CSV table of C-alpha atoms in Angstrom, one decimal:
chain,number,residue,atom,x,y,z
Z,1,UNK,CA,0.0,0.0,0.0
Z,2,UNK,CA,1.1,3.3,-1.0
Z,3,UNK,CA,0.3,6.6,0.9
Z,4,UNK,CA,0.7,10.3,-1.1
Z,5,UNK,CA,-0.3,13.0,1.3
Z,6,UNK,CA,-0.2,16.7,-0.3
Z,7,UNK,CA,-2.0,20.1,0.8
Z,8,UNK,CA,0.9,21.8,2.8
Z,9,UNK,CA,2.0,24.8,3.0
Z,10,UNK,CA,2.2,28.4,5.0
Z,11,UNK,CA,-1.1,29.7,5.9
Z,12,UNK,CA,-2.1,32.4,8.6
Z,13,UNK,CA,-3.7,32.1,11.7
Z,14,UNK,CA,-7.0,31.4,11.9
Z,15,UNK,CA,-7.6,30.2,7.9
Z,16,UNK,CA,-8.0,26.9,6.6
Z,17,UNK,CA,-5.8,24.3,4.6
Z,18,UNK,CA,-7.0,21.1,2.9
Z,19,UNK,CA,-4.6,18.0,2.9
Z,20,UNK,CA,-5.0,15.3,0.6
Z,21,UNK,CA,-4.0,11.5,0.7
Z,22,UNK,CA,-4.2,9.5,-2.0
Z,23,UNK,CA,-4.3,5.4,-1.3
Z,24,UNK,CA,-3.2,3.2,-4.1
Z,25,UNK,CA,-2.1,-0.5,-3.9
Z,26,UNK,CA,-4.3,-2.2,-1.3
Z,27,UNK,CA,-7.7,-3.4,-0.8
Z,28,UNK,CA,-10.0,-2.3,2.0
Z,29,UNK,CA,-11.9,-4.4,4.1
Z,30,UNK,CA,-14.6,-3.7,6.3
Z,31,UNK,CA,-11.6,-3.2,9.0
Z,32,UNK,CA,-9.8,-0.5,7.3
Z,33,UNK,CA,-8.9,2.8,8.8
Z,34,UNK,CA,-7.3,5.8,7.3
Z,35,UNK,CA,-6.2,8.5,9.3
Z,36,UNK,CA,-4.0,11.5,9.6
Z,37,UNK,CA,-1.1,11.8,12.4
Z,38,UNK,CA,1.6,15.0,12.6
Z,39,UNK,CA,4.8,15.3,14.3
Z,40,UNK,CA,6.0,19.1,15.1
Z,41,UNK,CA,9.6,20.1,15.3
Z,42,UNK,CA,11.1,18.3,18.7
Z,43,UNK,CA,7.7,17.0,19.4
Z,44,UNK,CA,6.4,13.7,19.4
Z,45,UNK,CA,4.2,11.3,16.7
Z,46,UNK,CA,0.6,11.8,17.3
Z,47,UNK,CA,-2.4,10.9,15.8
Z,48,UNK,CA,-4.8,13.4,14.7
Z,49,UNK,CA,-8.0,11.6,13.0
Z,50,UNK,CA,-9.0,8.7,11.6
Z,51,UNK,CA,-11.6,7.4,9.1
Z,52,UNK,CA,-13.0,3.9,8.9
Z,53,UNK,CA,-12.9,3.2,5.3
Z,54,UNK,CA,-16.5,1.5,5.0
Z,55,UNK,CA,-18.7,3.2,7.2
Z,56,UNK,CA,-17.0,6.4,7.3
Z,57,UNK,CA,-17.2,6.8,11.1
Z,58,UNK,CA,-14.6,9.2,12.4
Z,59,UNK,CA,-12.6,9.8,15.3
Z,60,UNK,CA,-10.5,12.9,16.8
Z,61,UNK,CA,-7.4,14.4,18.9
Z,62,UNK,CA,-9.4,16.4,21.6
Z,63,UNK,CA,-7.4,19.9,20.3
Z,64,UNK,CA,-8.8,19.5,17.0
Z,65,UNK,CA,-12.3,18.3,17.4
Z,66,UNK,CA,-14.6,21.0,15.7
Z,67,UNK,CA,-11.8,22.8,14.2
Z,68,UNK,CA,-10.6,19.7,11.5
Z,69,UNK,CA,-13.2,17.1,9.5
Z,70,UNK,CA,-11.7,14.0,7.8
Z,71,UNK,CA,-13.4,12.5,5.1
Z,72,UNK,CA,-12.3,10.3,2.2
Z,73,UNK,CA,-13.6,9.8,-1.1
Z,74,UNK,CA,-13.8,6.2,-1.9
Z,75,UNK,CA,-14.0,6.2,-5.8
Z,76,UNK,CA,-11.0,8.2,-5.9
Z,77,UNK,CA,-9.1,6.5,-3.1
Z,78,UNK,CA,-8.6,9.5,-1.4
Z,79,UNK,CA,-8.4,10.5,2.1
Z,80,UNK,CA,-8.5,14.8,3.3
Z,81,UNK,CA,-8.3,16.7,6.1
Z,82,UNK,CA,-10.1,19.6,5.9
Z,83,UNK,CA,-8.3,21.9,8.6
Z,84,UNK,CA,-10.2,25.0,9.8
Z,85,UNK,CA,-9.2,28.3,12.3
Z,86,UNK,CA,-5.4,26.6,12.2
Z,87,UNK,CA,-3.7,27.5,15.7
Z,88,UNK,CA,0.4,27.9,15.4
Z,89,UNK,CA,0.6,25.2,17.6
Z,90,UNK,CA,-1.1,23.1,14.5
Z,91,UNK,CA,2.3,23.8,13.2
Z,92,UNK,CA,3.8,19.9,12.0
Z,93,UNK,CA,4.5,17.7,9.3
Z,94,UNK,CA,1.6,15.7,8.8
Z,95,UNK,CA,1.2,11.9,7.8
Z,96,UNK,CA,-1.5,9.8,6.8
Z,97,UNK,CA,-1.4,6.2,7.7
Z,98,UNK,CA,-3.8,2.9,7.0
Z,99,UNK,CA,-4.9,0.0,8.9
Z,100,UNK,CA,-6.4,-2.7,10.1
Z,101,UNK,CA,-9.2,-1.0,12.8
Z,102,UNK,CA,-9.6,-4.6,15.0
Z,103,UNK,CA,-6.3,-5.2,14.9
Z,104,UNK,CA,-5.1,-2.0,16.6
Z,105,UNK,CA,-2.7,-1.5,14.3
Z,106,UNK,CA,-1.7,1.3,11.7
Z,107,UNK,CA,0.3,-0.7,9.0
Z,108,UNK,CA,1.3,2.1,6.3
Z,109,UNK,CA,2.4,5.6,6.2
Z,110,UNK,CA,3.2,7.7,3.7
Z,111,UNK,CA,5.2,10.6,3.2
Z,112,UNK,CA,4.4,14.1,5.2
Z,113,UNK,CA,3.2,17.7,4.0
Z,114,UNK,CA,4.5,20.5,6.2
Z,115,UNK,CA,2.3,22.7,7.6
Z,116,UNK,CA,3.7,25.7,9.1
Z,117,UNK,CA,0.8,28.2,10.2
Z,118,UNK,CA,2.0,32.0,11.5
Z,119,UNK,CA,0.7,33.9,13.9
């Protein structure tokens, strides 16, 4: 499975940014999950959002909950993060990852989009 997130950039306080992952090589089962995780300068991995792949139930990082929205677009294998009021501390380089959701496990990872947002 191969992961290609895009979307990055600089962007003020308080606007929006949309990242975009698209998913190619793989299958999805009714177990998948897609999600997004960011690591900021120094800081640690985390895990953002996630996206079950069949049902299209979501779940969020307490800082970002009403703020970002993940959705994903099935026919186009495609998984965004619609980020909204972006807080400096939103500053990272942010990674989306796949999965197996009864496993536990987060199996694939692409390669991250910087987001730097000024204040």
């Amino acid at each position: 499975v191969q992961l290609q997130a895009s979307g990055g950039g600089l962007v003020q306080a308080g606007n929006s940014l949309r990242l975009s992952c698209a998913v190619s090589g793989g299958t999805f089962s009714s177990n998948s999950q897609l999600g997004w995780f960011r690591q900021a300068a120094g800081g640690d991995y985390e895990f953002v959002a996630r996206i079950m792949w069949s049902s299209g139930n979501t779940y969020y990082k307490d800082s970002v909950k009403g703020r970002f929205t993940i959705s994903r677009d099935n026919a186009k294998n495609t998984v965004y993060l619609q980020m909204t009021n972006l807080k400096s501390e939103d500053t990272a380089v942010y990674f989306c990852g796949a999965g197996n959701a009864a496993l536990g496990t987060w199996d694939y990872r692409g390669q991250g989009t910087l987001v730097t947002v000024s204040s």
